[in-house]
CSV table of C-alpha atoms and ligand atoms in Angstrom, one decimal:
chain,number,residue,atom,x,y,z
A,1,MET,CA,-12.7,12.3,16.0
A,2,TYR,CA,-13.3,8.5,15.7
A,3,GLU,CA,-11.3,7.9,18.8
A,4,VAL,CA,-13.5,5.1,19.9
A,5,ARG,CA,-13.3,3.3,16.5
A,6,ARG,CA,-9.6,3.8,16.5
A,7,LYS,CA,-9.3,2.1,20.0
A,8,GLU,CA,-11.4,-0.8,18.6
A,9,LEU,CA,-9.0,-1.1,15.7
A,10,VAL,CA,-6.0,-1.2,18.0
A,11,LYS,CA,-7.7,-3.9,20.0
A,12,GLN,CA,-8.3,-6.0,16.9
A,13,LEU,CA,-4.6,-5.6,15.8
A,14,TYR,CA,-3.6,-6.8,19.2
A,15,GLU,CA,-5.8,-9.9,19.0
A,16,LYS,CA,-4.5,-10.6,15.5
A,17,GLY,CA,-0.9,-10.8,16.9
A,18,ILE,CA,0.4,-7.2,17.0
A,19,LYS,CA,1.9,-7.1,20.5
A,20,ASP,CA,4.4,-4.2,20.2
A,21,THR,CA,2.9,-1.5,22.3
A,22,LYS,CA,4.8,1.3,20.5
A,23,ILE,CA,3.3,0.1,17.2
A,24,LEU,CA,-0.2,-0.1,18.8
A,25,LYS,CA,0.2,3.4,20.2
A,26,ALA,CA,1.1,4.7,16.7
A,27,PHE,CA,-2.0,3.2,15.3
A,28,TYR,CA,-4.0,4.9,18.0
A,29,GLU,CA,-2.4,8.3,17.3
A,30,VAL,CA,-2.3,8.4,13.5
A,31,GLU,CA,-5.8,9.3,12.2
A,32,ARG,CA,-6.4,7.0,9.2
A,33,HIS,CA,-9.5,8.7,8.2
A,34,LYS,CA,-7.4,11.7,7.2
A,35,PHE,CA,-5.7,9.4,4.6
A,36,VAL,CA,-8.7,8.3,2.7
A,37,GLN,CA,-11.3,10.1,0.5
A,38,PRO,CA,-14.2,11.7,2.3
A,39,THR,CA,-16.6,9.0,0.9
A,40,PHE,CA,-14.7,6.3,2.7
A,41,GLN,CA,-14.0,8.0,6.0
A,42,HIS,CA,-16.7,6.1,7.9
A,43,LEU,CA,-14.9,2.8,6.9
A,44,ALA,CA,-11.4,4.0,7.8
A,45,TYR,CA,-11.2,2.1,11.1
A,46,GLU,CA,-12.4,-1.3,9.7
A,47,ASP,CA,-9.4,-3.6,9.2
A,48,ASN,CA,-9.7,-3.5,5.5
A,49,PRO,CA,-7.9,-2.0,2.5
A,50,LEU,CA,-9.7,0.9,0.8
A,51,PRO,CA,-9.4,2.5,-2.7
A,52,ILE,CA,-7.4,5.7,-3.0
A,53,MET,CA,-6.9,7.9,-6.1
A,54,CYS,CA,-5.6,6.6,-9.4
A,55,GLY,CA,-6.8,2.9,-8.9
A,56,GLN,CA,-4.4,2.3,-5.9
A,57,THR,CA,-5.2,1.2,-2.3
A,58,ILE,CA,-4.4,2.2,1.2
A,59,SER,CA,-3.3,-1.2,2.7
A,60,GLN,CA,-5.2,-3.0,5.4
A,61,PRO,CA,-4.2,-1.8,8.9
A,62,TYR,CA,-3.2,-5.3,9.8
A,63,THR,CA,-0.8,-5.4,6.9
A,64,VAL,CA,0.7,-2.1,7.8
A,65,ALA,CA,1.2,-3.2,11.4
A,66,TYR,CA,2.6,-6.7,10.3
A,67,MET,CA,5.2,-5.0,8.1
A,68,THR,CA,6.0,-2.5,10.6
A,69,GLN,CA,6.5,-5.1,13.3
A,70,LEU,CA,8.9,-7.1,10.9
A,71,LEU,CA,10.9,-3.9,10.3
A,72,ASN,CA,11.5,-3.6,14.0
A,73,ILE,CA,12.7,0.0,14.0
A,74,LYS,CA,14.4,2.0,16.6
A,75,GLU,CA,13.9,5.7,17.1
A,76,GLY,CA,16.1,7.8,14.8
A,77,GLU,CA,16.6,5.1,12.2
A,78,LYS,CA,16.6,6.0,8.5
A,79,ILE,CA,13.7,4.2,6.7
A,80,LEU,CA,12.9,4.2,3.0
A,81,GLU,CA,9.4,3.3,1.9
A,82,ILE,CA,8.6,2.3,-1.7
A,83,GLY,CA,4.9,3.1,-2.5
A,84,THR,CA,3.8,6.1,-0.7
A,85,GLY,CA,0.2,5.8,-1.7
A,86,SER,CA,-2.0,7.7,0.7
A,87,GLY,CA,1.0,8.4,3.1
A,88,TYR,CA,-0.5,6.3,6.0
A,89,GLN,CA,2.3,3.8,6.3
A,90,ALA,CA,4.9,6.6,6.2
A,91,ALA,CA,2.9,8.4,9.0
A,92,ILE,CA,3.0,5.4,11.2
A,93,LEU,CA,6.8,5.0,10.7
A,94,ALA,CA,7.3,8.8,11.5
A,95,LYS,CA,5.2,8.3,14.6
A,96,LEU,CA,7.6,5.6,15.7
A,97,GLY,CA,10.4,8.1,15.5
A,98,ALA,CA,12.0,6.9,12.2
A,99,ARG,CA,13.4,9.4,9.8
A,100,VAL,CA,11.2,8.6,6.8
A,101,PHE,CA,11.9,8.8,3.1
A,102,THR,CA,9.2,7.6,0.7
A,103,ILE,CA,8.9,7.2,-3.1
A,104,GLU,CA,5.7,7.1,-5.2
A,105,ARG,CA,5.6,6.4,-9.0
A,106,ILE,CA,2.2,8.2,-9.6
A,107,LEU,CA,2.7,11.9,-9.5
A,108,ASP,CA,-0.9,12.8,-8.4
A,109,LEU,CA,-0.6,10.4,-5.4
A,110,GLN,CA,2.9,12.0,-4.6
A,111,ILE,CA,1.6,15.4,-4.6
A,112,GLU,CA,-1.4,14.5,-2.4
A,113,ALA,CA,0.7,12.7,0.1
A,114,GLN,CA,3.2,15.7,0.3
A,115,LYS,CA,0.2,18.0,1.1
A,116,LYS,CA,-1.0,15.5,3.8
A,117,PHE,CA,2.5,15.5,5.3
A,118,ASP,CA,2.6,19.3,5.4
A,119,GLU,CA,-0.9,19.5,6.8
A,120,LEU,CA,-0.1,17.1,9.7
A,121,ALA,CA,3.3,18.6,10.2
A,122,LEU,CA,5.0,15.3,9.6
A,123,LYS,CA,8.6,15.5,8.7
A,124,ILE,CA,8.7,13.0,5.8
A,125,LEU,CA,10.8,13.3,2.7
A,126,CYS,CA,8.7,12.3,-0.3
A,127,LYS,CA,9.7,12.0,-4.0
A,128,PHE,CA,8.1,11.2,-7.3
A,129,GLY,CA,9.9,8.3,-9.2
A,130,ASP,CA,10.7,4.7,-9.5
A,131,GLY,CA,11.4,3.3,-6.0
A,132,THR,CA,12.7,0.0,-7.3
A,133,LEU,CA,16.0,1.9,-7.9
A,134,GLY,CA,15.9,3.1,-4.2
A,135,TRP,CA,17.0,6.7,-3.2
A,136,GLU,CA,20.9,6.7,-3.7
A,137,GLU,CA,21.2,10.3,-2.5
A,138,TYR,CA,20.1,9.4,1.1
A,139,ALA,CA,21.4,5.8,1.2
A,140,PRO,CA,22.2,3.7,3.1
A,141,PHE,CA,19.0,2.9,5.0
A,142,ASP,CA,18.5,1.0,8.3
A,143,GLY,CA,15.2,-0.3,6.8
A,144,ILE,CA,13.5,-0.5,3.5
A,145,ILE,CA,9.7,-1.2,3.3
A,146,VAL,CA,8.1,-2.0,-0.1
A,147,THR,CA,4.3,-1.7,0.0
A,148,ALA,CA,3.6,-3.1,-3.5
A,149,ALA,CA,3.9,-6.7,-4.9
A,150,ALA,CA,7.4,-7.5,-6.3
A,151,PRO,CA,8.2,-10.3,-8.8
A,152,LYS,CA,11.8,-10.4,-7.3
A,153,ILE,CA,13.9,-8.6,-4.8
A,154,PRO,CA,15.4,-5.4,-6.5
A,155,ASN,CA,19.1,-5.5,-6.3
A,156,SER,CA,19.3,-1.7,-5.9
A,157,LEU,CA,17.4,-1.9,-2.7
A,158,LEU,CA,19.7,-4.6,-1.3
A,159,ILE,CA,22.8,-2.5,-1.8
A,160,GLN,CA,21.2,0.5,-0.2
A,161,LEU,CA,20.8,-1.3,3.2
A,162,THR,CA,23.2,-0.5,6.0
A,163,ILE,CA,25.1,-3.6,7.5
A,164,GLY,CA,22.3,-5.0,9.8
A,165,GLY,CA,19.7,-3.2,7.7
A,166,ARG,CA,16.4,-4.9,6.9
A,167,LEU,CA,14.3,-5.0,3.7
A,168,ILE,CA,10.6,-6.0,4.1
A,169,ILE,CA,9.0,-6.8,0.7
A,170,PRO,CA,6.1,-8.9,-0.5
A,171,VAL,CA,7.4,-11.2,-3.3
A,172,GLY,CA,5.4,-13.3,-5.7
A,173,ASP,CA,3.1,-13.3,-8.7
A,174,SER,CA,0.0,-11.2,-9.4
A,175,ASN,CA,-2.3,-13.6,-7.2
A,176,TYR,CA,-0.4,-13.6,-4.0
A,177,GLN,CA,3.0,-12.7,-2.5
A,178,ILE,CA,5.0,-14.0,0.4
A,179,MET,CA,6.1,-11.4,2.9
A,180,THR,CA,9.9,-11.5,2.9
A,181,LYS,CA,12.4,-10.1,5.2
A,182,VAL,CA,16.1,-9.7,4.1
A,183,ILE,CA,18.8,-8.8,6.5
A,184,ARG,CA,22.2,-7.5,5.4
A,185,ILE,CA,24.8,-9.5,7.3
A,186,ASP,CA,27.9,-7.8,5.9
A,187,GLU,CA,29.1,-6.3,2.5
A,188,ASN,CA,28.1,-9.3,0.5
A,189,ARG,CA,26.0,-11.5,2.7
A,190,TYR,CA,22.2,-11.5,3.2
A,191,GLU,CA,19.8,-13.7,5.1
A,192,GLN,CA,16.4,-14.1,3.8
A,193,TYR,CA,13.2,-15.1,5.9
A,194,SER,CA,9.7,-15.9,4.6
A,195,TYR,CA,6.4,-15.2,6.4
A,196,ASP,CA,2.6,-15.1,5.7
A,197,THR,CA,1.0,-14.5,2.2
A,198,PHE,CA,-0.6,-11.2,1.3
A,199,LYS,CA,-2.1,-9.6,-1.8
A,200,PHE,CA,-0.8,-6.2,-3.0
A,201,VAL,CA,-1.1,-4.0,-6.1
A,202,PRO,CA,2.0,-4.5,-8.4
A,203,LEU,CA,5.3,-2.8,-8.0
A,204,ILE,CA,6.0,-1.3,-11.4
A,205,GLY,CA,9.5,-0.3,-12.3
A,206,LYS,CA,12.9,-1.1,-13.8
A,207,GLU,CA,13.6,-3.7,-11.2
A,208,ALA,CA,10.0,-5.1,-10.9
A,209,TRP,CA,7.0,-5.5,-13.2
A,210,GLU,CA,7.2,-3.6,-16.4
A,211,LYS,CA,4.6,-1.0,-17.3
B,1,SAM,N1,1.9,2.5,1.6
B,1,SAM,C1,0.7,2.9,1.0
B,1,SAM,C2,-0.3,3.6,2.0
B,1,SAM,O1,0.1,3.6,3.2
B,1,SAM,O2,-1.3,4.0,1.6
B,1,SAM,C3,-0.1,1.9,0.3
B,1,SAM,C4,0.6,1.7,-1.0
B,1,SAM,S1,-0.3,1.0,-2.3
B,1,SAM,C5,-0.7,-0.6,-1.7
B,1,SAM,C6,1.1,0.7,-3.3
B,1,SAM,C7,1.7,1.9,-3.9
B,1,SAM,O3,2.9,1.6,-4.7
B,1,SAM,C8,0.8,2.6,-5.1
B,1,SAM,O4,0.6,3.9,-4.7
B,1,SAM,C9,1.7,2.4,-6.3
B,1,SAM,O5,1.5,3.5,-7.2
B,1,SAM,C10,3.1,2.4,-5.7
B,1,SAM,N2,4.1,2.0,-6.5
B,1,SAM,C11,4.1,0.9,-7.4
B,1,SAM,N3,5.3,0.7,-8.0
B,1,SAM,C12,6.1,1.7,-7.5
B,1,SAM,C13,7.5,2.1,-7.8
B,1,SAM,N4,8.2,1.3,-8.6
B,1,SAM,N5,8.0,3.1,-7.1
B,1,SAM,C14,7.2,3.8,-6.2
B,1,SAM,N6,5.8,3.5,-6.0
B,1,SAM,C15,5.4,2.4,-6.6
């Protein structure tokens, strides 16, 4: 279903600068309409964010692709996502061969995402909790991707990166955030790079915005 529209979306992503063929293939294979509410399914292949339950959003496909491209994952890498939301970003990462761990702070969303992963036979480990603290039990991670707006870079996430690990996180105020990539160079050294601006819903937690 929606195959033609999915192809058109992939073409748009390519024209906007997503050139990695593996990422484009993942966007063709993951059925975004299955991650949105039935009333929005006909809009699932527009390059726009859409509302999901609990006042949250499924990110714009271009944003998901942009962050995935920055993450630059290799098959089999361990990736932690903060902000499961609909589960779509996690599904894209899983399609790319990553071992995906994802954390969501709203219980209803976490439960729905877990159901979706089971339904689609996606092997993604998902938990309810405050993702700003990372997931110590499974650390370190080759990549961490934060899909909500952070006021600063959470230290707990930095220390849960492998040497060479990458953290992709939008950092800023409530109006806009700068997409940021941090690479762990060695035990105590990190390099930080800034990219384009985006607008996300807030990251709420101990090492982010307070409730
Ligand atoms: N990645 C999602 C997707 O593919 O649908 C989109 C995520 S939505 C833009 C941001 C999500 O981050 C929301 O579901 C929100 O509840 C969640 N969130 C905010 N703060 C969080 C935290 N501290 N830990 C885990 N999830 C958090």
